[in-house]
Short mmCIF file of C-alpha atoms in Angstrom, two decimals:
data_model
loop_
_atom_site.label_atom_id
_atom_site.label_comp_id
_atom_site.label_asym_id
_atom_site.label_seq_id
_atom_site.Cartn_x
_atom_site.Cartn_y
_atom_site.Cartn_z
CA UNK A 1266 -17.22 36.00 -23.05
CA UNK A 1267 -17.73 32.32 -23.76
CA UNK A 1268 -14.55 30.36 -24.52
CA UNK A 1269 -15.01 27.40 -26.83
CA UNK A 1270 -13.42 24.08 -25.94
CA UNK A 1271 -11.56 24.18 -29.26
CA UNK A 1272 -9.76 27.41 -28.25
CA UNK A 1273 -8.44 25.71 -25.12
CA UNK A 1274 -6.77 22.86 -27.01
CA UNK A 1275 -2.95 22.76 -27.19
CA UNK A 1276 -1.38 24.52 -30.17
CA UNK A 1277 -0.09 21.23 -31.60
CA UNK A 1278 -3.59 19.71 -31.56
CA UNK A 1279 -5.15 22.77 -33.19
CA UNK A 1280 -2.45 22.78 -35.87
CA UNK A 1281 -3.05 19.09 -36.58
CA UNK A 1282 -6.80 19.73 -36.81
CA UNK A 1283 -6.21 22.60 -39.25
CA UNK A 1284 -3.97 20.42 -41.42
CA UNK A 1285 -6.57 17.62 -41.53
CA UNK A 1286 -9.26 20.18 -42.43
CA UNK A 1287 -7.07 21.63 -45.20
CA UNK A 1288 -6.37 18.19 -46.67
CA UNK A 1289 -10.07 17.44 -46.39
CA UNK A 1290 -10.91 20.51 -48.45
CA UNK A 1291 -8.36 19.54 -51.10
CA UNK A 1292 -10.00 16.11 -51.35
CA UNK A 1293 -13.60 17.40 -51.07
CA UNK A 1294 -13.55 21.03 -52.29
CA UNK A 1295 -17.28 21.44 -51.74
CA UNK A 1296 -19.08 20.11 -48.70
CA UNK A 1297 -22.12 20.78 -46.62
CA UNK A 1298 -23.08 20.04 -43.05
CA UNK A 1299 -25.29 17.20 -44.30
CA UNK A 1300 -22.63 15.51 -46.47
CA UNK A 1301 -19.74 15.68 -43.97
CA UNK A 1302 -20.64 17.32 -40.64
CA UNK A 1303 -17.32 16.50 -38.96
CA UNK A 1304 -15.18 18.04 -41.70
CA UNK A 1305 -17.58 20.96 -42.00
CA UNK A 1306 -17.16 21.81 -38.30
CA UNK A 1307 -13.37 21.42 -38.54
CA UNK A 1308 -13.26 23.88 -41.45
CA UNK A 1309 -15.32 26.44 -39.54
CA UNK A 1310 -13.17 26.03 -36.42
CA UNK A 1311 -10.04 26.69 -38.51
CA UNK A 1312 -11.54 29.14 -41.00
CA UNK A 1313 -8.96 31.87 -40.35
CA UNK A 1314 -5.99 29.55 -40.87
CA UNK A 1315 -7.52 27.85 -43.91
CA UNK A 1316 -8.42 31.19 -45.51
CA UNK A 1317 -4.80 32.30 -45.10
CA UNK A 1318 -3.46 29.05 -46.56
CA UNK A 1319 -5.91 29.24 -49.47
CA UNK A 1320 -4.76 32.79 -50.28
CA UNK A 1321 -1.15 31.58 -50.10
CA UNK A 1322 -1.75 29.32 -53.12
CA UNK A 1323 -4.20 31.63 -54.91
CA UNK A 1324 -7.37 29.77 -53.94
CA UNK A 1325 -10.53 31.13 -52.29
CA UNK A 1326 -12.34 29.59 -49.33
CA UNK A 1327 -15.95 30.71 -49.20
CA UNK A 1328 -18.60 29.88 -46.62
CA UNK A 1329 -22.34 30.30 -46.53
CA UNK A 1330 -25.19 28.78 -44.55
CA UNK A 1331 -24.16 25.17 -44.06
CA UNK A 1332 -21.82 25.14 -47.10
CA UNK A 1333 -18.08 25.63 -47.64
CA UNK A 1334 -16.29 25.64 -50.97
CA UNK A 1335 -12.63 25.79 -51.98
CA UNK A 1336 -12.44 27.61 -55.32
CA UNK A 1337 -9.36 26.74 -57.37
CA UNK A 1338 -8.98 29.98 -59.31
CA UNK A 1339 -6.48 30.05 -62.19
CA UNK A 1340 -2.93 31.26 -61.55
CA UNK A 1341 -1.50 32.84 -64.66
CA UNK A 1342 -1.69 30.52 -67.64
CA UNK A 1343 -2.31 27.47 -65.47
CA UNK A 1344 -6.01 26.87 -64.97
CA UNK A 1345 -5.46 24.48 -62.07
CA UNK A 1346 -3.00 21.99 -60.68
CA UNK A 1347 -5.68 19.62 -59.42
CA UNK A 1348 -4.74 16.01 -60.12
CA UNK A 1349 -6.32 14.25 -63.08
CA UNK A 1350 -9.09 11.83 -62.18
CA UNK A 1351 -8.12 8.23 -62.95
CA UNK A 1352 -11.64 7.40 -64.11
CA UNK A 1353 -13.12 10.75 -65.20
CA UNK A 1354 -16.84 11.09 -65.93
CA UNK A 1355 -17.94 10.71 -69.51
CA UNK A 1356 -18.67 13.75 -71.63
CA UNK A 1357 -22.35 12.84 -71.58
CA UNK A 1358 -22.42 12.74 -67.79
CA UNK A 1359 -20.76 16.17 -67.62
CA UNK A 1360 -23.42 17.57 -69.97
CA UNK A 1361 -26.19 16.09 -67.83
CA UNK A 1362 -24.58 17.51 -64.67
CA UNK A 1363 -24.67 20.99 -66.20
CA UNK A 1364 -28.28 20.63 -67.32
CA UNK A 1365 -29.26 19.21 -63.94
CA UNK A 1366 -27.66 22.13 -62.10
CA UNK A 1367 -29.48 24.53 -64.41
CA UNK A 1368 -32.91 23.02 -63.78
CA UNK A 1369 -32.28 22.87 -60.02
CA UNK A 1370 -32.15 26.68 -60.02
CA UNK A 1371 -35.85 26.71 -60.88
CA UNK A 1372 -36.85 24.25 -58.12
CA UNK A 1373 -37.79 25.22 -54.58
CA UNK A 1374 -38.11 22.54 -51.94
CA UNK A 1375 -38.79 18.89 -52.71
CA UNK A 1376 -38.60 17.14 -56.06
CA UNK A 1377 -38.25 13.65 -57.56
CA UNK A 1378 -35.92 11.93 -59.98
CA UNK A 1379 -38.70 11.74 -62.54
CA UNK A 1380 -39.43 15.47 -62.27
CA UNK A 1381 -35.72 16.31 -62.60
CA UNK A 1382 -35.45 13.98 -65.61
CA UNK A 1383 -38.44 15.64 -67.31
CA UNK A 1384 -36.96 19.09 -66.65
CA UNK A 1385 -33.57 18.10 -68.07
CA UNK A 1386 -35.25 16.64 -71.15
CA UNK A 1387 -37.21 19.85 -71.69
CA UNK A 1388 -34.02 21.89 -71.36
CA UNK A 1389 -32.05 19.64 -73.73
CA UNK A 1390 -34.55 19.95 -76.58
CA UNK A 1391 -34.69 23.74 -76.34
CA UNK A 1392 -33.46 25.40 -79.56
CA UNK A 1393 -30.98 27.43 -77.50
CA UNK A 1394 -29.41 24.26 -76.04
CA UNK A 1395 -26.91 22.82 -78.53
CA UNK A 1396 -26.51 19.34 -77.10
CA UNK A 1397 -27.78 15.92 -78.08
CA UNK A 1398 -31.33 15.76 -76.67
CA UNK A 1399 -31.71 13.72 -73.51
CA UNK A 1400 -34.31 10.99 -74.03
CA UNK A 1401 -34.79 8.49 -71.18
CA UNK A 1402 -38.09 7.07 -72.53
CA UNK A 1403 -38.07 6.45 -76.31
CA UNK A 1404 -41.17 5.13 -78.03
CA UNK A 1405 -39.45 2.59 -80.26
CA UNK A 1406 -38.31 -0.81 -78.97
CA UNK A 1407 -34.87 -0.51 -80.51
CA UNK A 1408 -34.13 2.52 -78.35
CA UNK A 1409 -34.85 0.89 -75.00
CA UNK A 1410 -31.30 -0.27 -74.33
CA UNK A 1411 -29.93 3.16 -75.20
CA UNK A 1412 -32.60 4.72 -72.97
CA UNK A 1413 -31.49 2.62 -70.00
CA UNK A 1414 -27.93 3.83 -70.56
CA UNK A 1415 -29.25 7.41 -70.59
CA UNK A 1416 -31.06 6.85 -67.31
CA UNK A 1417 -27.95 5.28 -65.75
CA UNK A 1418 -25.85 8.27 -66.82
CA UNK A 1419 -28.49 10.65 -65.48
CA UNK A 1420 -28.45 8.88 -62.10
CA UNK A 1421 -24.66 9.28 -62.01
CA UNK A 1422 -25.20 13.03 -62.46
CA UNK A 1423 -27.78 12.97 -59.66
CA UNK A 1424 -25.35 11.07 -57.42
CA UNK A 1425 -22.68 13.71 -58.05
CA UNK A 1426 -25.11 16.43 -56.98
CA UNK A 1427 -25.87 14.44 -53.85
CA UNK A 1428 -22.16 14.14 -52.99
CA UNK A 1429 -21.80 17.91 -53.43
CA UNK A 1430 -24.80 18.57 -51.21
CA UNK A 1431 -26.85 20.26 -53.94
CA UNK A 1432 -29.45 17.49 -53.75
CA UNK A 1433 -30.45 16.00 -50.40
CA UNK A 1434 -31.98 12.56 -50.55
CA UNK A 1435 -35.32 12.27 -48.75
CA UNK A 1436 -36.25 8.64 -49.50
CA UNK A 1437 -34.20 5.63 -48.48
CA UNK A 1438 -35.83 3.01 -50.70
CA UNK A 1439 -33.24 2.03 -53.31
CA UNK A 1440 -35.90 -0.05 -55.08
CA UNK A 1441 -37.45 3.16 -56.38
CA UNK A 1442 -34.17 4.17 -58.03
CA UNK A 1443 -33.61 0.69 -59.48
CA UNK A 1444 -37.16 0.58 -60.89
CA UNK A 1445 -36.71 3.96 -62.54
CA UNK A 1446 -33.29 2.97 -63.88
CA UNK A 1447 -34.49 -0.36 -65.29
CA UNK A 1448 -37.93 0.55 -66.59
CA UNK A 1449 -38.19 4.34 -66.46
CA UNK A 1450 -41.25 4.00 -64.22
CA UNK A 1451 -42.15 5.54 -60.88
CA UNK A 1452 -40.78 8.64 -59.16
CA UNK A 1453 -37.27 7.26 -58.72
CA UNK A 1454 -36.98 8.68 -55.21
CA UNK A 1455 -37.48 11.99 -53.44
CA UNK A 1456 -34.91 14.76 -53.12
CA UNK A 1457 -34.64 18.32 -51.91
CA UNK A 1458 -32.64 21.09 -53.53
CA UNK A 1459 -30.19 22.95 -51.28
CA UNK A 1460 -30.11 26.47 -52.80
CA UNK A 1461 -27.05 27.55 -50.78
CA UNK A 1462 -25.04 24.57 -52.04
CA UNK A 1463 -26.26 25.19 -55.59
CA UNK A 1464 -25.05 28.80 -55.37
CA UNK A 1465 -21.57 27.58 -54.42
CA UNK A 1466 -21.63 24.80 -57.02
CA UNK A 1467 -22.14 27.27 -59.87
CA UNK A 1468 -19.48 29.96 -59.54
CA UNK A 1469 -19.49 32.53 -62.39
CA UNK A 1470 -16.33 34.22 -61.07
CA UNK A 1471 -14.14 31.14 -61.45
CA UNK A 1472 -15.69 30.27 -64.82
CA UNK A 1473 -15.07 33.81 -66.07
CA UNK A 1474 -11.43 33.68 -64.98
CA UNK A 1475 -10.89 30.31 -66.64
CA UNK A 1476 -12.11 31.58 -69.99
CA UNK A 1477 -10.55 35.04 -69.76
CA UNK A 1478 -6.86 35.28 -70.64
CA UNK A 1479 -4.59 37.44 -68.50
CA UNK A 1480 -4.12 40.84 -70.07
CA UNK A 1481 -0.64 41.36 -68.64
CA UNK A 1482 2.70 40.41 -70.11
CA UNK A 1483 3.26 36.65 -70.06
CA UNK A 1484 6.62 36.91 -68.35
CA UNK A 1485 5.28 39.30 -65.74
CA UNK A 1486 2.32 37.01 -65.02
CA UNK A 1487 4.62 34.00 -64.76
CA UNK A 1488 6.83 35.81 -62.29
CA UNK A 1489 3.92 37.12 -60.21
CA UNK A 1490 2.27 33.68 -59.88
CA UNK A 1491 5.46 31.60 -59.66
CA UNK A 1492 5.35 30.71 -55.97
CA UNK A 1493 1.62 29.98 -56.06
CA UNK A 1494 2.05 27.61 -59.00
CA UNK A 1495 4.96 25.77 -57.37
CA UNK A 1496 3.02 25.29 -54.14
CA UNK A 1497 -0.05 24.10 -56.06
CA UNK A 1498 1.89 21.45 -57.93
CA UNK A 1499 3.48 20.14 -54.78
CA UNK A 1500 0.18 20.15 -52.86
CA UNK A 1501 -2.12 18.84 -55.56
CA UNK A 1502 0.13 16.46 -57.47
CA UNK A 1503 2.37 15.64 -54.46
CA UNK A 1504 5.31 15.83 -56.90
CA UNK A 1505 7.09 18.89 -58.26
CA UNK A 1506 9.32 17.74 -61.13
CA UNK A 1507 11.81 20.24 -62.53
CA UNK A 1508 11.52 18.67 -65.99
CA UNK A 1509 7.86 19.72 -66.20
CA UNK A 1510 8.59 23.39 -65.51
CA UNK A 1511 9.62 26.39 -67.55
CA UNK A 1512 13.42 26.81 -67.17
CA UNK A 1513 13.00 29.97 -65.07
CA UNK A 1514 10.38 28.27 -62.90
CA UNK A 1515 12.69 25.28 -62.45
CA UNK A 1516 15.53 27.56 -61.36
CA UNK A 1517 13.21 29.25 -58.86
CA UNK A 1518 12.01 25.90 -57.48
CA UNK A 1519 15.59 24.70 -56.98
CA UNK A 1520 16.62 27.94 -55.27
CA UNK A 1521 13.51 28.01 -53.03
CA UNK A 1522 13.18 24.27 -52.40
CA UNK A 1523 13.68 24.56 -48.64
CA UNK A 1524 11.12 27.35 -48.32
CA UNK A 1525 8.59 25.54 -50.52
CA UNK A 1526 9.08 22.31 -48.58
CA UNK A 1527 8.60 23.95 -45.18
CA UNK A 1528 5.49 25.79 -46.35
CA UNK A 1529 3.86 22.64 -47.68
CA UNK A 1530 4.84 20.68 -44.56
CA UNK A 1531 3.21 23.35 -42.40
CA UNK A 1532 -0.04 23.14 -44.37
CA UNK A 1533 -0.27 19.34 -44.59
CA UNK A 1534 1.73 17.84 -41.75
CA UNK A 1535 3.54 15.71 -44.33
CA UNK A 1536 7.21 15.45 -45.21
CA UNK A 1537 8.86 16.63 -48.41
CA UNK A 1538 11.68 14.66 -50.00
CA UNK A 1539 14.12 16.85 -51.94
CA UNK A 1540 15.70 14.99 -54.84
CA UNK A 1541 17.78 15.80 -57.89
CA UNK A 1542 14.74 15.57 -60.18
CA UNK A 1543 12.40 17.54 -57.94
CA UNK A 1544 10.42 17.34 -54.71
CA UNK A 1545 7.99 14.72 -53.48
CA UNK A 1546 5.34 15.22 -50.80
CA UNK A 1547 4.59 12.27 -48.53
CA UNK A 1548 1.22 12.88 -46.91
CA UNK A 1549 0.36 11.65 -43.39
CA UNK A 1550 -1.15 8.19 -43.14
CA UNK A 1551 -4.45 9.58 -41.81
CA UNK A 1552 -4.97 11.82 -44.85
CA UNK A 1553 -8.39 11.66 -46.53
CA UNK A 1554 -8.72 9.23 -49.46
CA UNK A 1555 -8.65 10.72 -52.94
CA UNK A 1556 -5.73 13.10 -52.48
CA UNK A 1557 -3.36 10.85 -54.41
CA UNK A 1558 -4.42 8.92 -57.48
CA UNK A 1559 -4.24 5.26 -56.49
CA UNK A 1560 -3.12 2.66 -58.99
CA UNK A 1561 -6.40 1.48 -60.55
CA UNK A 1562 -7.21 -1.80 -58.89
CA UNK A 1563 -5.76 -5.28 -58.99
CA UNK A 1564 -7.04 -6.32 -62.39
CA UNK A 1565 -4.99 -8.29 -64.87
CA UNK A 1566 -4.45 -5.22 -67.04
CA UNK A 1567 -3.11 -3.28 -64.03
CA UNK A 1568 -0.66 -6.02 -63.13
CA UNK A 1569 0.55 -6.31 -66.73
CA UNK A 1570 0.92 -2.51 -66.84
CA UNK A 1571 3.25 -2.61 -63.83
CA UNK A 1572 5.33 -5.46 -65.22
CA UNK A 1573 5.69 -3.81 -68.62
CA UNK A 1574 6.61 -0.52 -66.93
CA UNK A 1575 9.26 -2.28 -64.85
CA UNK A 1576 10.70 -3.94 -67.96
CA UNK A 1577 10.74 -0.61 -69.83
CA UNK A 1578 12.66 1.11 -67.02
CA UNK A 1579 15.22 -1.70 -66.98
CA UNK A 1580 15.61 -1.84 -70.77
CA UNK A 1581 15.58 1.91 -71.38
CA UNK A 1582 18.57 4.22 -71.45
CA UNK A 1583 19.85 5.95 -68.29
CA UNK A 1584 17.61 8.78 -67.00
CA UNK A 1585 18.20 12.23 -68.44
CA UNK A 1586 19.16 15.29 -66.38
CA UNK A 1587 15.66 15.58 -64.90
CA UNK A 1588 15.15 11.86 -64.22
CA UNK A 1589 13.05 10.86 -67.24
CA UNK A 1590 13.59 7.68 -69.27
CA UNK A 1591 12.72 7.71 -72.99
CA UNK A 1592 11.87 4.31 -74.50
CA UNK A 1593 11.30 3.99 -78.25
CA UNK A 1594 7.93 2.67 -79.43
CA UNK A 1595 9.49 -0.38 -81.09
CA UNK A 1596 11.27 -1.28 -77.85
CA UNK A 1597 8.00 -0.94 -75.93
CA UNK A 1598 6.33 -3.37 -78.34
CA UNK A 1599 9.18 -5.87 -77.90
CA UNK A 1600 8.90 -5.67 -74.12
CA UNK A 1601 5.14 -6.16 -74.26
CA UNK A 1602 5.67 -9.28 -76.38
CA UNK A 1603 8.21 -10.66 -73.88
CA UNK A 1604 6.03 -10.00 -70.83
CA UNK A 1605 2.97 -11.50 -72.55
CA UNK A 1606 4.93 -14.65 -73.43
CA UNK A 1607 6.36 -14.96 -69.91
CA UNK A 1608 2.95 -14.72 -68.27
CA UNK A 1609 0.79 -16.19 -71.02
CA UNK A 1610 -1.30 -18.15 -68.51
CA UNK A 1611 -2.39 -14.89 -66.86
CA UNK A 1612 -3.74 -13.35 -70.08
CA UNK A 1613 -7.51 -13.01 -70.28
CA UNK A 1614 -9.45 -13.10 -73.54
CA UNK A 1615 -9.62 -9.30 -73.38
CA UNK A 1616 -5.81 -9.03 -73.29
CA UNK A 1617 -5.03 -11.68 -75.89
CA UNK A 1618 -4.78 -10.84 -79.56
CA UNK A 1619 -1.32 -9.41 -80.06
CA UNK A 1620 0.84 -6.53 -78.94
CA UNK A 1621 -1.61 -3.86 -80.03
CA UNK A 1622 -4.44 -5.08 -77.83
CA UNK A 1623 -2.30 -5.42 -74.70
CA UNK A 1624 -0.66 -2.04 -75.30
CA UNK A 1625 -4.07 -0.43 -75.75
CA UNK A 1626 -5.10 -1.87 -72.38
CA UNK A 1627 -2.05 -0.90 -70.31
CA UNK A 1628 -1.03 2.44 -71.84
CA UNK A 1629 -4.04 4.45 -70.57
CA UNK A 1630 -3.53 3.03 -67.06
CA UNK A 1631 0.07 4.26 -66.88
CA UNK A 1632 -0.89 7.62 -68.38
CA UNK A 1633 -3.82 8.16 -66.02
CA UNK A 1634 -1.62 7.98 -62.91
CA UNK A 1635 1.10 10.14 -64.46
CA UNK A 1636 3.81 7.50 -64.72
CA UNK A 1637 4.18 7.52 -68.51
CA UNK A 1638 3.65 10.13 -71.19
CA UNK A 1639 3.30 9.05 -74.79
CA UNK A 1640 4.92 11.23 -77.46
CA UNK A 1641 3.39 11.79 -80.92
CA UNK A 1642 5.74 9.06 -82.19
CA UNK A 1643 4.38 6.68 -79.48
CA UNK A 1644 7.63 6.83 -77.54
CA UNK A 1645 7.23 6.29 -73.80
CA UNK A 1646 8.55 9.07 -71.56
CA UNK A 1647 8.75 7.43 -68.14
CA UNK A 1648 8.55 9.91 -65.27
CA UNK A 1649 10.83 9.80 -62.21
CA UNK A 1650 7.87 8.91 -59.97
CA UNK A 1651 7.59 5.55 -61.73
CA UNK A 1652 10.51 4.27 -59.65
CA UNK A 1653 8.10 3.80 -56.74
CA UNK A 1654 6.33 1.04 -58.67
CA UNK A 1655 9.41 -1.07 -59.38
CA UNK A 1656 9.65 -4.83 -58.84
CA UNK A 1657 5.96 -5.81 -58.98
CA UNK A 1658 5.22 -9.37 -57.88
CA UNK A 1659 2.24 -11.54 -58.74
CA UNK A 1660 0.39 -14.18 -56.78
CA UNK A 1661 -2.39 -16.23 -58.31
CA UNK A 1662 -5.28 -16.84 -55.91
CA UNK A 1663 -8.38 -18.13 -57.75
CA UNK A 1664 -11.54 -16.91 -56.07
CA UNK A 1665 -14.74 -18.89 -56.63
CA UNK A 1666 -17.94 -16.93 -56.97
CA UNK A 1667 -20.85 -17.94 -54.80
CA UNK A 1668 -23.28 -18.10 -57.71
CA UNK A 1669 -21.82 -20.61 -60.15
CA UNK A 1670 -18.53 -21.80 -58.65
CA UNK A 1671 -16.51 -20.27 -61.48
CA UNK A 1672 -13.39 -18.25 -60.81
CA UNK A 1673 -13.32 -14.48 -61.10
CA UNK A 1674 -10.60 -13.68 -63.66
CA UNK A 1675 -9.60 -10.34 -62.18
CA UNK A 1676 -9.72 -11.23 -58.49
CA UNK A 1677 -7.01 -13.89 -59.00
CA UNK A 1678 -4.31 -11.20 -59.12
CA UNK A 1679 -2.67 -9.73 -56.05
CA UNK A 1680 -0.40 -6.74 -56.58
CA UNK A 1681 2.75 -6.35 -54.53
CA UNK A 1682 5.60 -3.95 -55.21
CA UNK A 1683 8.64 -2.36 -53.69
CA UNK A 1684 7.69 1.26 -52.90
CA UNK A 1685 10.65 2.12 -50.66
CA UNK A 1686 12.26 4.36 -53.28
#
């Protein structure tokens, strides 16, 4: 019998490799040998361990020829605990992704961007397809700008299929893609459809479970899936806050906090902080990017969002029993006015124009990374995790562009903050 080199590695090394592979699958739930050969091999080497860990949280790890996929099946009433994307795709791009996947099922072997575009257009104008028709090449001049936007959105859908391994790029000339995007001319580049990846990309079982309610008693389902849901939140969101849970779930999480923490630490190699308001997972420094939603860039709006958040925490009432701070809408507006006046020289034209404009710019940023929730009355509910973004500091460093010598408004801001909390 042949013994693989991997089997001869020390247990600690194999465990570390399994943890990196598991985190890799959480960050990239669908991968092929072509898109990420190193992670693909690591998943296969640790398939038994990863399959057991996936079952532990109610997920499914499936493998086929050159493709692995982590299916996040629903657990009870919760469809998934996967973190929200900071910059999610537009509704139009999602529609084009679906149509593109559908037309790929009818393609064998090689294809081109232009052929895929024609097939998606034909599918979109079908009477059975109730979506706005896709039209990348209108006849009238006034539709040309809109058509270019359509082509750009379509190429984003194509790029997503490439990242998932469904489409394999066969031409390296980016000029073909740019010509097709700008003018709608040419083939746009050559691709090949990977049928095995497409089969994993479209999973009727998961879709059916998402749209089919559990037939059992709600309380029974909650009890049966309780541990899975707690582990998912801690793994996927890296924070399990008692205030977000059903009272019975919160009681369970408090009683089982040591067991939950040790289980998650075993699967990730990270450390779990146990606090009064919940548990926080600190992932290893070599974890794959994308597991934790990063604060969106160092733009002016991001820096103002942090400063306004810091002011709201300081001005708000003491945290409640689960660590949340509620700040009235009127108080938020006052704080925005104060911060804007204090740093008036940092305001761009986009952020000037009163409290409403600045609030409209910063509120979605804080919501997207889960630091603030806005009530129907526009009250800010600041989450306990916001404490890690306290005391932001600004440094102005004008950067001159190479083209015209003018400064880049957004690249002048450097974000620094105290995250030792």
